[in-house]
Amino acid sequence: MSAVYALYSSPDAAQRAVNGLYAAGIAQADVVVMSGEPFEAQPFAHRDSATWLWYIACLGGFVGLGFSTWLTRMTELAWPLQTGNMPIVAWWPNLIVIFELTMLGAILATVLTLFVTAKLPGRLPKLYDPEVTNGKILVGVENPAAATLPALERALMAGGAAELKRS
Amino acid sequence: MSEAYSRKLGDDLLRPLLETSWRFYLIVAVLGSIVLMGLGTWMYQMYMGFGMTGINNPIFWAFYITNFVFWIGISHAGTLISAILRLVNAGWRRPVTRCAEVITAFALMIGAMFPIIHLGRPWLFFWLVPYPSSRQIWPNFRSPLVWDFFAITTYLTGSVLFLVLPMIPDFALVRDRTTGLRRKIYGALALGWQGTPKQWHRLESAMSIMAIAIIPVAVSVHTIVSFDFSMAPVPMWHSTMFGPYFVAGAIFSGIAGLIIAMAALRKFLHLEEYLHPVHFQNLGKLLLMMSLLWGYFVFAERLTVWYGNESAEIAVLRVTQKGSFAPLYWTMVVVNFVIPVSILSIKRLRTIAGCVVASFGVLVGMWLERFLIVVPSLGHKYLPYSWGTYRPRPVELLITTSTFAAMCLLYTLFAKFVPIISIWELKVGEQEPHETAQERSARVLGEARP
């Protein structure tokens, strides 16, 4: 057996099971929760909510800003042709390219950070049940220690699960 | 939200993916034939040369550039509206957002093709791509055409990602409900999504950031498209109001496109339970507001030109309002302003059918508006000896028709292979407490009392 878990129909029941597991001495990081939708009202949904995503998006924007400033200026100086009576390095039109690449940098940084931190793409873990996407909430523990198993099973059943499952 | 409702959502919204009727094949065959005809016509135009079109001195921009501006405008239906509704947390957005975002992605792809078609020699398109030639010459970044490249690339990238990211949990749902090859394909598309709190939180944070980033990009795209015109010293083009005028027009036509797409989805995919009359009512109000705004912009533009009485601009004004383009101009005014305002300002007429009728009119009117911006001005530049006119040739008509078919075909295929309504977002919507107007007013009044 590599995992034991239970499926819950309501987020309150899942939260009770999660609380029970913590009370049984299971570390927060070892408790696995999966759901087919986010449950912002439940405390279990706020695990791992600290993120650098906003800062990384800003950083991506700054990288885009720096790159586009360099690109526009460098290309205009590399072959200094005067166009439409504009200066060789014409900041007004350059601002358009700079704006677009700044935003592109922020967008790409956001998506890359999402993929890295959410571990996407990845393989489905052994502890997974297709019922999750049908509205059930999975709460379980991977590789539980034999000594903790009875307390763990009691905590999962106390949450209101119909049955325990193993994978 | 109950498990039974969750299952029902999945059953209803995945039905188009899992069941295929003969009508789907018929629609794809008909639309595919028109698209193939358009591709064939484009090949013919490339082989025979650009002389096959009606484009000639002095009108070097005509149908293709009209289509370019029109489709980029339609693209504002999706991501911009979806991002704004997402940021203001409008609950009614949930069934609408994906229908809208898809329009953006496909309309941008179609719109971006037109400058390439217009090149005549599309194999030289790479000259616009910002990298140095063998003589180390870069494209001129001071040219509005290069700005278009950057703006459209950024908007297309952002819009596609904005569309695709919230599709991942729905792909996981399809993966878990199917078997065989389908399961493998949707499993690959789901990227191993499990639905852990961390994944949900990261996805929602990323969507919030994307929504904030994509709004200014969407505004910039159509502003930059307007710069293609307003940077040129051509009568009635060289105007500071072209940026906001184009953006307002784009949102206007975008909402109209979205209403038609939603009505078609509702009817053909039987989504009456998810796309309610209230969604059309709300979009109808937006369309009404944009119709009034469009009317305001047209009035401001026309009044300024008429009052200024500058001879070249007055020539363009006359030819559009009283001359050979007058039938098109007044049709535009009627279908963009008179009909939508008449229908949508009366609550009893703001039904699904009313919104669809108004939207069809707006699409026709906005295409005419683009045409009337492009052609009459080029035909009446400052020196009268260079005046001329334009008539479209069959190649332009066929290619234009085929792009409308291409849009319908892409949309049909998308709705066949991807849940057209975001299932997980609907589920989240069901978690929110349902309050009647009386309950809400009682609560708000109760909170306000000392």
XYZ file of C-alpha atoms in Angstrom:
617
model
C 0.000 0.000 0.000
C 1.407 3.415 -0.919
C -1.482 5.664 0.030
C -4.712 5.752 1.967
C -7.435 8.216 1.215
C -11.135 8.973 1.398
C -13.545 10.916 -0.792
C -15.908 13.533 0.619
C -18.996 15.084 -0.846
C -18.789 18.379 0.971
C -15.900 20.764 1.656
C -16.874 20.910 5.338
C -16.473 17.152 5.658
C -13.121 17.335 3.865
C -11.998 20.073 6.232
C -13.002 17.935 9.244
C -10.926 15.070 7.853
C -7.952 17.368 7.288
C -8.255 18.687 10.873
C -8.494 15.122 12.144
C -5.318 14.156 10.305
C -3.448 17.104 11.773
C -4.731 16.100 15.219
C -3.498 12.556 14.582
C -0.004 13.922 14.159
C 0.218 13.911 10.371
C 2.351 16.797 9.148
C 0.580 19.389 6.992
C 2.881 18.705 4.048
C 1.961 14.997 4.100
C -1.797 15.556 3.847
C -2.939 15.446 0.242
C -6.095 17.305 -0.773
C -7.535 17.308 -4.305
C -10.745 18.816 -5.607
C -12.490 19.531 -8.892
C -12.858 23.202 -8.040
C -11.190 25.695 -5.700
C -12.800 26.133 -2.265
C -11.718 29.561 -1.131
C -13.904 29.448 1.982
C -12.098 26.422 3.441
C -8.816 26.658 5.353
C -7.372 23.683 3.432
C -7.575 25.762 0.258
C -5.148 28.284 1.693
C -2.272 25.881 2.157
C 0.701 26.883 0.009
C -1.016 30.137 -0.887
C 2.131 32.218 -0.390
C 3.502 32.899 -3.831
C 6.021 35.097 -5.596
C 3.901 35.067 -8.745
C 3.121 38.817 -8.691
C 6.751 39.738 -8.105
C 7.964 37.369 -10.799
C 5.419 38.838 -13.233
C 6.808 42.301 -12.460
C 10.331 40.986 -12.917
C 9.324 39.534 -16.298
C 7.919 42.933 -17.205
C 11.198 44.601 -16.263
C 13.158 42.083 -18.328
C 10.863 42.861 -21.289
C 11.324 46.570 -20.666
C 15.114 46.288 -20.558
C 15.308 44.031 -23.602
C 13.000 46.176 -25.726
C 14.783 49.390 -24.751
C 18.071 47.826 -25.765
C 16.606 46.331 -28.955
C 14.993 49.526 -30.265
C 17.976 51.736 -29.451
C 20.565 49.254 -30.719
C 18.793 48.647 -34.037
C 18.349 52.364 -34.702
C 21.999 53.087 -33.949
C 23.248 50.023 -35.875
C 22.109 51.544 -39.195
C 21.403 55.209 -38.455
C 18.962 56.179 -41.199
C 16.878 59.268 -40.648
C 13.172 58.551 -41.136
C 10.394 61.129 -41.393
C 12.497 63.852 -39.779
C 12.573 61.831 -36.559
C 15.733 61.585 -34.461
C 17.808 58.448 -34.996
C 16.751 57.091 -31.617
C 13.086 58.055 -31.664
C 11.654 57.395 -28.216
C 7.994 58.208 -28.992
C 7.541 55.387 -31.519
C 9.938 53.177 -29.580
C 7.637 53.412 -26.562
C 5.065 51.323 -28.425
C 7.454 48.429 -28.980
C 8.770 48.841 -25.437
C 5.248 48.706 -23.980
C 4.296 45.591 -25.929
C 7.447 43.683 -25.017
C 7.153 44.743 -21.365
C 3.661 43.282 -21.174
C 4.746 40.186 -23.111
C 7.562 39.693 -20.589
C 5.109 39.920 -17.676
C 2.662 37.505 -19.308
C 5.303 34.912 -20.189
C 6.886 35.143 -16.735
C 3.469 34.581 -15.133
C 2.714 31.520 -17.209
C 6.177 30.013 -16.779
C 6.006 30.533 -13.008
C 2.544 28.955 -12.927
C 3.840 25.895 -14.757
C 6.922 25.554 -12.563
C 5.216 26.099 -9.204
C 2.107 24.057 -10.014
C 4.355 21.307 -11.447
C 2.750 21.343 -14.862
C 3.145 19.383 -17.039
C 3.527 16.383 -14.804
C 2.379 12.795 -14.398
C -0.677 11.906 -12.384
C 0.433 10.643 -8.964
C -0.533 7.230 -7.642
C -2.756 8.943 -5.115
C -5.487 10.141 -7.443
C -9.115 9.267 -8.030
C -11.135 10.265 -11.115
C -14.085 10.975 -8.804
C -12.275 14.219 -7.883
C -13.312 15.866 -11.124
C -16.892 14.667 -10.575
C -17.299 16.741 -7.447
C -15.706 14.619 -4.694
C -12.921 15.985 -2.529
C -10.003 13.652 -1.926
C -8.163 13.750 1.393
C -5.385 11.256 1.989
C -1.834 10.513 2.988
C 0.900 9.016 0.851
C 3.213 6.377 2.271
C 1.806 6.492 5.810
C 3.883 4.963 8.604
C 2.399 1.696 9.823
C 2.225 3.024 13.392
C 0.049 5.969 12.407
C -2.319 3.958 10.217
C -5.129 3.276 12.771
C -5.272 6.931 13.873
C -5.150 8.057 10.280
C -8.015 5.775 9.252
C -10.097 6.914 12.226
C -9.501 10.556 11.291
C -10.519 9.989 7.674
C -13.693 8.108 8.657
C -14.571 10.701 11.295
C -14.639 13.293 8.534
C -17.715 11.604 7.133
C -16.295 9.398 4.381
C -18.366 6.432 3.221
C -15.310 4.240 2.772
C -11.562 4.251 2.924
C -9.630 3.654 -0.261
C -6.089 2.517 -0.856
C -3.887 2.916 -3.870
C -22.265 22.529 -4.464
C -23.858 19.108 -4.684
C -22.091 16.184 -6.266
C -25.212 15.529 -8.356
C -25.043 19.047 -9.822
C -21.353 18.561 -10.529
C -22.136 15.385 -12.468
C -24.970 17.036 -14.323
C -22.711 19.913 -15.343
C -20.185 17.441 -16.677
C -22.863 15.420 -18.495
C -24.451 18.475 -20.117
C -21.325 20.333 -21.104
C -19.316 17.315 -22.231
C -22.130 15.947 -24.390
C -20.973 17.823 -27.523
C -17.506 16.303 -27.056
C -18.699 12.767 -26.609
C -21.601 12.604 -29.053
C -21.410 13.625 -32.707
C -24.457 14.117 -34.881
C -24.630 14.155 -38.670
C -25.260 17.899 -38.474
C -21.730 18.455 -37.211
C -20.248 16.703 -40.238
C -22.563 18.608 -42.567
C -21.623 21.977 -41.068
C -17.919 21.134 -41.173
C -18.200 19.950 -44.780
C -20.010 23.096 -45.930
C -17.771 25.518 -44.035
C -14.643 23.547 -44.935
C -15.562 23.742 -48.633
C -15.918 27.523 -48.440
C -12.580 27.816 -46.629
C -10.918 25.607 -49.244
C -12.424 27.779 -51.966
C -10.943 30.833 -50.236
C -7.529 29.192 -49.988
C -7.720 28.235 -53.650
C -8.619 31.803 -54.558
C -5.660 33.111 -52.566
C -3.357 30.686 -54.410
C -4.846 31.889 -57.688
C -4.239 35.512 -56.653
C -0.621 34.691 -55.794
C -0.121 32.880 -59.095
C -1.797 35.508 -61.284
C -0.529 38.517 -59.364
C -2.086 41.259 -57.284
C -3.636 42.769 -60.418
C -6.482 40.288 -59.951
C -7.788 42.514 -57.183
C -9.523 45.855 -57.613
C -6.680 47.595 -55.782
C -5.077 50.240 -57.958
C -3.685 53.765 -57.793
C -4.665 55.707 -55.668
C -6.513 53.141 -53.539
C -3.861 50.715 -52.391
C -5.715 49.613 -49.259
C -9.203 48.228 -49.678
C -11.026 44.988 -48.822
C -8.082 43.195 -47.236
C -7.165 46.034 -44.902
C -10.867 46.554 -44.126
C -11.031 42.887 -43.167
C -7.844 43.190 -41.127
C -9.246 46.053 -39.058
C -12.660 44.378 -38.806
C -11.316 41.056 -37.506
C -8.898 42.668 -35.081
C -11.939 44.590 -33.825
C -13.960 41.393 -33.433
C -11.093 39.971 -31.398
C -11.901 42.522 -28.698
C -14.996 40.493 -27.865
C -13.213 37.966 -25.881
C -10.190 38.584 -23.838
C -10.927 42.216 -23.069
C -14.529 41.633 -22.004
C -13.610 38.458 -20.168
C -10.702 40.140 -18.368
C -12.807 43.110 -17.292
C -15.637 40.890 -16.039
C -13.104 38.685 -14.254
C -11.483 41.653 -12.509
C -14.786 43.110 -11.348
C -15.829 39.585 -10.307
C -19.098 39.720 -12.223
C -20.794 36.425 -11.371
C -22.717 36.282 -14.659
C -19.452 36.137 -16.606
C -18.840 32.463 -15.823
C -20.739 30.855 -18.726
C -19.669 33.648 -21.086
C -15.911 33.955 -20.702
C -14.706 30.992 -22.715
C -17.198 31.565 -25.548
C -15.745 35.070 -25.718
C -12.052 34.228 -25.356
C -12.204 31.752 -28.238
C -13.483 34.496 -30.517
C -10.411 36.554 -29.671
C -7.946 33.822 -30.505
C -9.527 32.886 -33.840
C -10.402 36.437 -34.912
C -6.810 37.517 -34.264
C -5.446 34.644 -36.303
C -7.777 35.474 -39.191
C -7.163 39.218 -38.878
C -3.399 38.776 -38.801
C -3.576 36.853 -42.086
C -4.880 39.834 -44.010
C -1.732 41.969 -44.049
C 0.009 38.826 -45.322
C -2.633 38.310 -48.030
C -2.370 42.012 -48.825
C 1.387 41.742 -49.334
C 0.740 40.025 -52.641
C 4.008 38.187 -52.136
C 3.365 36.590 -48.738
C 6.651 34.714 -48.781
C 8.308 38.061 -47.980
C 6.356 38.352 -44.731
C 9.498 37.648 -42.743
C 10.719 41.135 -43.639
C 8.437 42.360 -40.865
C 9.899 39.983 -38.307
C 12.389 41.815 -36.092
C 15.693 40.223 -36.949
C 18.530 41.618 -39.037
C 18.887 40.813 -42.732
C 22.119 39.518 -44.238
C 23.298 43.142 -44.425
C 22.502 43.651 -40.740
C 19.548 45.913 -41.526
C 16.709 45.615 -39.012
C 13.058 46.447 -39.711
C 12.291 50.090 -39.028
C 10.805 50.136 -35.521
C 9.480 53.614 -36.213
C 7.008 52.197 -38.741
C 3.389 51.551 -37.644
C 3.438 48.297 -39.618
C 6.173 46.951 -37.342
C 4.198 48.173 -34.314
C 1.340 46.008 -35.612
C 3.627 42.996 -35.579
C 4.582 43.527 -31.941
C 1.051 44.422 -30.809
C -0.654 41.497 -32.521
C 2.021 39.021 -31.442
C 1.726 40.120 -27.808
C -2.067 40.130 -27.856
C -2.297 36.782 -29.617
C 0.197 35.173 -27.208
C -1.563 36.639 -24.178
C -5.045 35.793 -25.443
C -4.192 32.206 -26.317
C -2.619 31.679 -22.881
C -5.565 33.425 -21.207
C -7.872 31.024 -23.041
C -5.829 27.874 -22.525
C -4.890 28.123 -18.834
C -8.429 27.776 -17.434
C -9.053 24.951 -19.889
C -6.541 22.690 -18.096
C -8.904 21.644 -15.215
C -11.666 20.982 -17.748
C -9.324 18.820 -19.807
C -8.684 16.866 -16.590
C -12.439 16.363 -16.242
C -12.669 15.008 -19.795
C -9.630 12.811 -19.130
C -11.338 11.286 -16.093
C -14.603 10.695 -17.936
C -13.317 9.085 -21.114
C -11.419 5.990 -22.144
C -9.051 4.877 -24.885
C -7.536 7.345 -27.296
C -9.686 10.225 -26.032
C -8.386 9.681 -22.511
C -4.811 9.726 -23.787
C -5.295 12.940 -25.785
C -7.139 14.813 -23.050
C -4.716 13.381 -20.462
C -1.857 14.964 -22.397
C -3.775 18.252 -22.654
C -4.558 18.197 -18.907
C -0.789 18.254 -18.234
C -1.207 15.984 -15.210
C -3.631 18.333 -13.431
C -4.634 16.987 -10.014
C -6.588 19.840 -8.446
C -4.468 20.355 -5.349
C -5.043 23.600 -3.407
C -1.631 24.789 -4.584
C -2.492 24.254 -8.248
C -5.848 26.008 -7.868
C -4.270 28.931 -6.080
C -1.507 29.342 -8.650
C -3.988 29.101 -11.526
C -6.289 31.736 -10.055
C -3.383 34.053 -9.232
C -2.012 33.659 -12.750
C -5.438 34.405 -14.245
C -5.722 37.573 -12.138
C -2.319 38.787 -13.303
C -3.106 37.906 -16.898
C -6.432 39.768 -16.675
C -4.651 42.887 -15.467
C -1.934 42.604 -18.118
C -4.214 41.807 -21.036
C -6.550 44.821 -20.697
C -3.959 47.485 -21.606
C -2.579 45.180 -24.294
C -6.052 44.822 -25.848
C -6.536 48.579 -25.804
C -3.085 49.103 -27.293
C -3.674 46.646 -30.143
C -6.562 48.504 -31.661
C -4.975 51.845 -30.914
C -1.939 50.689 -32.868
C -4.162 49.443 -35.694
C -5.671 52.950 -35.749
C -2.126 54.390 -35.889
C -1.714 52.633 -39.265
C -4.154 55.278 -40.472
C -3.742 58.270 -38.187
C 0.051 58.464 -38.684
C -0.546 59.151 -42.377
C -1.325 62.635 -43.712
C -4.482 61.476 -45.469
C -7.774 63.436 -45.223
C -9.881 62.309 -42.248
C -7.200 59.855 -41.093
C -4.757 62.197 -39.408
C -6.799 62.532 -36.248
C -5.967 62.290 -32.551
C -9.297 60.652 -31.795
C -8.636 57.615 -34.004
C -7.166 55.557 -31.121
C -10.184 55.686 -28.785
C -12.565 55.701 -31.773
C -11.114 52.423 -33.040
C -11.030 50.861 -29.574
C -14.692 51.758 -28.964
C -15.637 50.395 -32.396
C -13.692 47.212 -31.726
C -15.422 46.566 -28.425
C -18.746 47.377 -30.101
C -18.295 44.843 -32.893
C -16.722 42.376 -30.456
C -19.781 42.338 -28.214
C -22.008 41.883 -31.261
C -19.905 38.912 -32.388
C -20.067 37.428 -28.900
C -23.872 37.711 -28.716
C -24.261 35.931 -32.059
C -21.811 33.186 -31.069
C -23.564 32.657 -27.728
C -26.993 32.517 -29.348
C -25.733 29.931 -31.860
C -24.138 27.829 -29.106
C -27.289 28.056 -27.009
C -29.441 26.844 -29.867
C -27.263 24.188 -31.449
C -25.662 22.737 -28.304
C -28.844 23.082 -26.226
C -27.172 25.184 -23.555
C -30.382 26.938 -22.511
C -29.751 25.986 -18.897
C -26.389 27.743 -18.836
C -26.733 30.678 -21.227
C -29.749 32.432 -19.757
C -31.699 35.358 -21.187
C -30.105 37.482 -18.468
C -26.678 36.986 -20.093
C -28.055 38.363 -23.346
C -29.813 41.155 -21.469
C -26.548 42.204 -19.838
C -24.565 41.973 -23.062
C -27.413 43.818 -24.797
C -27.004 46.682 -22.320
C -23.280 46.758 -23.043
C -24.025 46.772 -26.776
C -26.461 49.642 -26.295
C -23.859 51.624 -24.369
C -21.254 51.001 -27.064
C -23.739 51.973 -29.784
C -24.285 55.318 -28.068
C -20.528 55.747 -27.635
C -19.965 54.908 -31.299
C -22.600 57.482 -32.269
C -20.857 60.052 -30.093
C -17.493 59.379 -31.759
C -18.954 59.584 -35.267
C -20.699 62.846 -34.405
C -17.524 64.302 -32.886
C -15.479 63.274 -35.940
C -17.961 64.537 -38.500
C -18.692 67.811 -36.700
C -14.990 68.627 -36.331
C -14.311 67.968 -40.001
C -17.396 69.851 -41.190
C -16.701 72.840 -38.940
C -13.013 72.929 -39.906
C -14.068 73.120 -43.566
C -10.678 71.978 -44.844
C -11.182 71.309 -48.556
C -9.690 67.795 -48.827
C -11.491 66.591 -45.723
C -14.765 68.138 -46.831
C -14.392 66.238 -50.128
C -14.226 62.957 -48.213
C -17.095 64.010 -45.964
C -19.253 64.852 -48.999
C -18.509 61.682 -50.905
C -19.442 59.557 -47.904
C -22.548 61.444 -46.858
C -23.939 62.601 -50.205
C -21.843 61.022 -52.954
C -21.195 57.527 -54.241
C -20.531 56.082 -50.771
C -23.694 57.583 -49.236
C -25.800 54.383 -49.437
C -23.085 52.525 -47.503
C -22.659 55.386 -45.042
C -26.334 55.725 -44.173
C -26.742 51.949 -43.986
C -23.891 52.015 -41.476
C -25.600 54.719 -39.406
C -28.895 52.845 -39.402
C -27.521 49.412 -38.478
C -24.906 50.688 -36.019
C -26.988 53.282 -34.245
C -30.670 53.569 -35.148
C -31.564 49.863 -34.987
C -29.488 48.851 -31.927
C -30.608 51.881 -29.920
C -34.246 51.349 -30.917
C -34.202 47.672 -30.005
C -31.926 47.597 -26.996
C -33.193 50.632 -25.146
C -36.626 49.010 -24.762
C -36.491 46.304 -22.132
C -39.293 44.299 -23.758
C -37.309 44.107 -27.012
C -33.988 43.296 -25.346
C -34.660 39.572 -25.764
C -32.278 37.002 -27.196
C -33.811 37.486 -30.653
C -33.662 41.275 -30.296
C -30.017 41.184 -29.248
C -29.146 38.868 -32.145
C -30.910 41.087 -34.706
C -29.136 44.174 -33.354
C -25.796 42.324 -33.315
C -26.087 41.177 -36.938
C -26.743 44.785 -37.877
C -23.738 45.958 -35.883
C -21.426 43.433 -37.560
C -22.523 44.625 -40.993
C -22.301 48.249 -39.891
C -18.851 47.919 -38.378
C -17.498 46.229 -41.484
C -18.934 49.110 -43.523
C -17.405 51.602 -41.099
C -13.926 50.103 -41.630
C -14.461 50.150 -45.384
C -15.621 53.778 -45.279
C -12.570 54.783 -43.261
C -10.160 53.084 -45.664
C -11.453 53.647 -49.191
C -13.027 57.136 -49.540
C -10.058 58.848 -47.865
C -7.531 57.133 -50.124
C -9.648 57.996 -53.150
C -9.771 61.700 -52.234
C -6.326 62.779 -51.161
C -5.107 66.363 -51.141
C -4.450 66.717 -54.878
C -7.613 66.145 -56.940
C -5.674 64.836 -59.967
C -4.962 61.702 -57.953
C -8.566 60.996 -57.035
C -9.963 57.606 -57.881
C -12.397 54.953 -56.838
C -12.466 51.265 -56.103
C -14.590 48.257 -56.928
C -13.860 44.878 -55.359
C -13.102 41.996 -57.710
C -14.300 38.385 -57.240
C -11.032 37.262 -55.609
C -11.470 39.796 -52.825
C -15.129 38.891 -52.334
C -14.359 35.162 -52.235
C -11.445 35.506 -49.830
C -13.508 37.767 -47.572
C -16.435 35.329 -47.567
C -14.140 32.432 -46.824
C -12.739 34.134 -43.721
C -16.230 34.359 -42.232
C -16.618 30.652 -42.978
C -13.184 30.035 -41.433
C -14.283 31.754 -38.234
C -17.455 29.649 -38.063
C -15.509 26.471 -38.856
C -12.854 27.093 -36.199
C -15.529 27.917 -33.643
C -17.513 24.788 -34.505
C -14.423 22.591 -34.200
C -13.463 24.212 -30.910
C -16.941 23.656 -29.456
C -16.706 20.033 -30.584
C -13.373 19.273 -28.914
C -13.279 21.585 -25.885
C -15.992 22.321 -23.282
C -17.235 25.666 -24.571
C -18.300 26.724 -21.086
C -15.750 26.602 -18.293
C -17.131 23.822 -16.110
C -15.004 24.417 -13.033
C -15.801 28.112 -13.058
C -19.529 27.336 -13.159
C -19.017 25.083 -10.132
C -17.282 27.898 -8.283
C -20.216 30.145 -9.161
C -22.541 27.671 -7.481
C -20.574 27.984 -4.228
C -21.482 31.655 -3.998
C -24.523 32.311 -1.822
C -27.705 32.898 -3.793
C -29.529 35.965 -2.563
C -32.793 37.382 -3.730
C -33.058 41.130 -4.288
C -35.164 41.436 -1.132
C -32.636 39.468 0.931
C -29.805 41.559 -0.414
C -31.515 44.880 0.255
C -32.487 43.688 3.753
C -28.902 42.690 4.447
C -27.416 45.901 3.067
C -29.947 48.070 4.913
C -29.367 46.056 8.075
C -25.613 46.583 7.813
C -26.083 50.279 7.195
C -28.201 50.803 10.333
C -26.270 52.009 13.397
